[in-house]
Amino acid sequence: MANSSPQAAGSPAPVRPPALRVARLAPEPDDYEMPRTVYVRLVKPCIDRLFGAVLALVLAPLTAIVAVAVRCSVGPGVIFKQRRVGLGGQPFDVYKFRTMGHDRRRRQRPIADDRRRVHKSDEDPRHTVVGRFLRKWSLDELPQLWNVLRGEMSLIGPRPELVQVVERYEPWQHRRHAVKPGLTGLWQISRRGDGMMYLHTDLDLEYVDSVGLRADLGILLRTIPAMLSRRGD
């Protein structure tokens, strides 16, 4: 009897692109279900609030200096808020120091031809000199400690993504929202804004599958070296 398979006998199996290797045909009901561990549900939130408060106090002088530098660079409005997607796919406002001048729309130009890239280049001409320095050392994200204290973010977790980026997600990518977004995470210490969308999502899902105290400590210990080597984001 002839082989009824669409693939002819002896022909090579089709190779799927990396972004589709774990893709699902439709969303699963557990996409936003938080991992059922004591660490994720009880211990991690307490650590976030406690160490978030300590970091906010310790970094208060640096935060004040950065605020003054931004004020001198761009004028009023040193902090801006931006809509991001958090736990369970719920949008929230993330806070950052302003790194672009108020004339950013006039100076806007295409940043990258490849639309698979999900973050802007550090060479974006809209960034001020101070702004480029802040982005290089991730100092523009200091105000996100407020998001941690409010319970919207964690110290460690996937990067909080823009709403318009999440709207282009494949169903399988939404599982990254099963945990809170973080100030630093597996993708942030592995690359610096130059990754394709499927690459950073794969790393986020790897974190979701392995989240625990050991994983978080490992990421935390790698964050400062990653920043110094300019590999975090």
Coordinates of C-alpha atoms in Angstrom, one line a residue:
M1 CA 0.0 0.0 0.0
A2 CA 1.4 3.4 -1.0
N3 CA 2.5 5.8 1.7
S4 CA -0.3 8.4 2.2
S5 CA 1.9 10.8 4.2
P6 CA 2.3 14.3 2.6
Q7 CA 6.0 13.9 2.9
A8 CA 7.5 11.6 0.3
A9 CA 9.5 8.6 1.6
G10 CA 13.2 9.4 1.9
S11 CA 12.7 13.2 1.6
P12 CA 14.3 15.3 4.3
A13 CA 12.1 16.6 7.2
P14 CA 11.2 20.3 6.9
V15 CA 13.2 22.5 9.2
R16 CA 11.2 25.1 11.1
P17 CA 12.7 28.5 12.0
P18 CA 13.8 28.8 15.6
A19 CA 10.9 31.1 16.5
L20 CA 8.4 28.4 15.7
R21 CA 10.0 25.4 17.4
V22 CA 7.8 25.7 20.5
A23 CA 4.9 27.5 18.9
R24 CA 1.3 26.4 19.7
L25 CA -1.6 26.5 17.3
A26 CA -3.8 28.3 19.8
P27 CA -3.5 29.9 23.2
E28 CA -3.7 27.6 26.2
P29 CA -5.8 28.4 29.3
D30 CA -2.8 28.2 31.6
D31 CA -0.7 30.7 29.7
Y32 CA -1.1 33.3 32.5
E33 CA -1.1 30.8 35.4
M34 CA 1.6 31.6 38.0
P35 CA 3.9 28.7 38.9
R36 CA 2.5 27.0 41.9
T37 CA 5.5 27.1 44.2
V38 CA 5.9 28.6 47.7
Y39 CA 8.9 30.6 46.5
V40 CA 7.0 32.3 43.6
R41 CA 3.8 32.9 45.5
L42 CA 5.0 33.9 48.9
V43 CA 8.8 34.2 49.3
K44 CA 9.7 36.1 46.1
P45 CA 7.1 38.9 46.7
C46 CA 8.5 39.5 50.3
I47 CA 12.0 39.5 49.0
D48 CA 11.0 42.0 46.3
R49 CA 9.4 44.4 48.8
L50 CA 12.2 44.1 51.4
F51 CA 15.2 44.4 49.1
G52 CA 13.4 46.9 46.9
A53 CA 13.0 49.2 49.9
V54 CA 16.6 48.7 50.9
L55 CA 17.8 49.5 47.3
A56 CA 15.6 52.5 47.1
L57 CA 17.2 53.9 50.3
V58 CA 20.8 53.0 49.3
L59 CA 20.4 54.4 45.8
A60 CA 18.5 57.5 46.8
P61 CA 21.6 59.8 46.6
L62 CA 22.5 58.4 43.1
T63 CA 18.8 58.8 42.0
A64 CA 18.8 62.4 43.1
I65 CA 22.0 63.1 41.1
V66 CA 20.6 61.5 38.0
A67 CA 17.4 63.5 38.4
V68 CA 19.4 66.7 38.5
A69 CA 21.4 65.7 35.5
V70 CA 18.3 64.8 33.5
R71 CA 16.7 68.1 34.6
C72 CA 19.7 70.1 33.2
S73 CA 19.6 68.0 30.0
V74 CA 16.0 67.9 29.0
G75 CA 14.3 70.5 31.2
P76 CA 11.1 69.8 33.2
G77 CA 9.6 66.3 33.3
V78 CA 12.6 64.2 34.4
I79 CA 10.5 61.0 34.8
F80 CA 8.1 59.7 32.2
K81 CA 5.7 56.7 32.4
Q82 CA 5.2 54.2 29.6
R83 CA 2.5 51.5 29.2
R84 CA 4.0 48.0 29.5
V85 CA 2.5 44.5 30.0
G86 CA 2.9 42.7 33.3
L87 CA 1.7 39.7 35.2
G88 CA -1.3 38.0 33.6
G89 CA -1.0 40.2 30.5
Q90 CA -2.3 43.2 32.5
P91 CA -1.0 46.6 31.4
F92 CA 0.7 48.9 33.9
D93 CA 2.7 52.1 33.8
V94 CA 6.5 51.7 34.1
Y95 CA 8.6 54.7 35.3
K96 CA 11.9 55.7 33.8
F97 CA 14.2 58.7 33.7
R98 CA 13.7 60.6 30.4
T99 CA 16.6 60.0 28.0
M100 CA 15.2 61.9 25.0
G101 CA 14.7 65.6 24.4
H102 CA 11.2 67.1 24.1
D103 CA 11.9 67.5 20.3
R104 CA 12.2 63.7 19.9
R105 CA 9.3 63.5 17.4
R106 CA 10.9 66.0 15.0
R107 CA 14.2 64.1 15.2
Q108 CA 12.6 60.7 14.8
R109 CA 13.9 58.4 12.0
P110 CA 13.8 54.7 11.3
I111 CA 16.0 52.9 13.8
A112 CA 16.3 49.5 12.2
D113 CA 15.1 48.0 9.0
D114 CA 14.6 44.6 10.6
R115 CA 11.2 44.8 12.3
R116 CA 12.1 41.6 14.3
R117 CA 14.3 43.8 16.5
V118 CA 12.2 44.8 19.4
H119 CA 14.3 47.6 21.0
K120 CA 15.7 50.8 19.9
S121 CA 19.4 51.3 19.2
D122 CA 21.6 53.2 21.7
E123 CA 22.7 55.3 18.7
D124 CA 19.2 56.7 18.3
P125 CA 19.8 60.4 17.6
R126 CA 16.9 61.4 19.8
H127 CA 18.8 60.5 23.0
T128 CA 20.6 63.3 24.7
V129 CA 24.3 62.9 25.8
V130 CA 23.1 62.3 29.4
G131 CA 20.4 59.9 28.1
R132 CA 22.9 57.8 26.3
F133 CA 25.0 57.5 29.4
L134 CA 22.0 56.6 31.5
R135 CA 21.0 53.9 29.1
K136 CA 24.5 52.5 28.8
W137 CA 24.5 51.9 32.6
S138 CA 20.8 51.2 32.9
L139 CA 20.5 54.2 35.3
D140 CA 17.4 55.3 33.4
E141 CA 15.5 52.4 35.0
L142 CA 16.2 53.5 38.7
P143 CA 12.6 54.8 39.0
Q144 CA 11.3 51.2 38.4
L145 CA 12.1 50.5 42.0
W146 CA 8.8 52.3 42.6
N147 CA 7.1 49.7 40.4
V148 CA 8.7 47.0 42.5
L149 CA 7.5 48.6 45.8
R150 CA 4.0 48.8 44.3
G151 CA 4.0 45.1 43.5
E152 CA 3.8 45.6 39.7
M153 CA 7.4 44.3 39.1
S154 CA 9.9 42.0 40.6
L155 CA 13.6 42.5 41.1
I156 CA 14.2 39.6 38.8
G157 CA 11.9 38.5 35.9
P158 CA 11.2 39.0 32.2
R159 CA 11.6 42.4 30.7
P160 CA 8.3 44.4 30.9
E161 CA 7.4 44.6 27.2
L162 CA 5.7 47.4 25.3
V163 CA 2.0 46.9 24.6
Q164 CA 2.4 47.3 20.8
V165 CA 5.1 44.6 20.8
V166 CA 2.9 42.2 22.8
E167 CA 0.1 42.8 20.4
R168 CA 2.3 41.1 17.7
Y169 CA 3.1 38.0 19.9
E170 CA 2.4 34.5 18.8
P171 CA 0.1 32.6 21.2
W172 CA 3.0 30.7 22.8
Q173 CA 4.9 33.9 23.7
H174 CA 2.3 35.1 26.2
R175 CA 3.4 32.5 28.7
R176 CA 6.2 34.9 29.7
H177 CA 3.5 36.9 31.5
A178 CA 3.0 34.0 34.0
V179 CA 5.4 35.8 36.3
K180 CA 6.0 39.4 37.2
P181 CA 8.4 41.4 34.9
G182 CA 11.7 42.3 36.5
L183 CA 14.4 44.9 36.7
T184 CA 16.9 42.3 35.5
G185 CA 16.5 38.8 34.1
L186 CA 17.9 36.0 32.1
W187 CA 17.5 37.8 28.7
Q188 CA 18.7 41.2 30.1
I189 CA 22.0 39.7 31.2
S190 CA 22.5 37.6 28.1
R191 CA 22.1 40.4 25.4
R192 CA 21.8 44.1 25.2
G193 CA 18.9 45.2 23.1
D194 CA 20.2 43.5 19.9
G195 CA 18.1 40.3 20.2
M196 CA 15.3 39.2 17.9
M197 CA 11.9 38.8 19.4
Y198 CA 11.9 35.0 19.4
L199 CA 15.3 34.9 21.1
H200 CA 14.3 37.0 24.1
T201 CA 11.0 35.2 24.5
D202 CA 12.7 31.8 24.5
L203 CA 15.0 33.0 27.3
D204 CA 12.0 34.4 29.2
L205 CA 10.2 31.1 29.0
E206 CA 13.3 29.3 30.1
Y207 CA 13.2 31.6 33.2
V208 CA 9.5 30.9 33.8
D209 CA 10.1 27.1 33.7
S210 CA 13.1 27.3 36.1
V211 CA 12.1 30.2 38.4
G212 CA 13.3 29.6 42.0
L213 CA 15.7 31.0 44.6
R214 CA 18.8 29.4 43.0
A215 CA 17.9 30.8 39.5
D216 CA 17.2 34.3 40.9
L217 CA 20.5 34.4 42.9
G218 CA 22.4 33.3 39.8
I219 CA 20.9 36.1 37.7
L220 CA 21.5 38.6 40.4
L221 CA 25.1 37.7 40.7
R222 CA 25.5 38.0 36.9
T223 CA 23.7 41.4 36.6
I224 CA 26.6 43.7 37.6
P225 CA 29.2 41.9 35.4
A226 CA 26.7 42.1 32.6
M227 CA 26.2 45.8 33.1
L228 CA 29.9 46.4 33.2
S229 CA 30.5 44.5 30.0
R230 CA 27.4 46.3 28.6
R231 CA 25.5 43.1 27.9
G232 CA 22.5 43.7 30.0
D233 CA 19.6 45.9 29.0

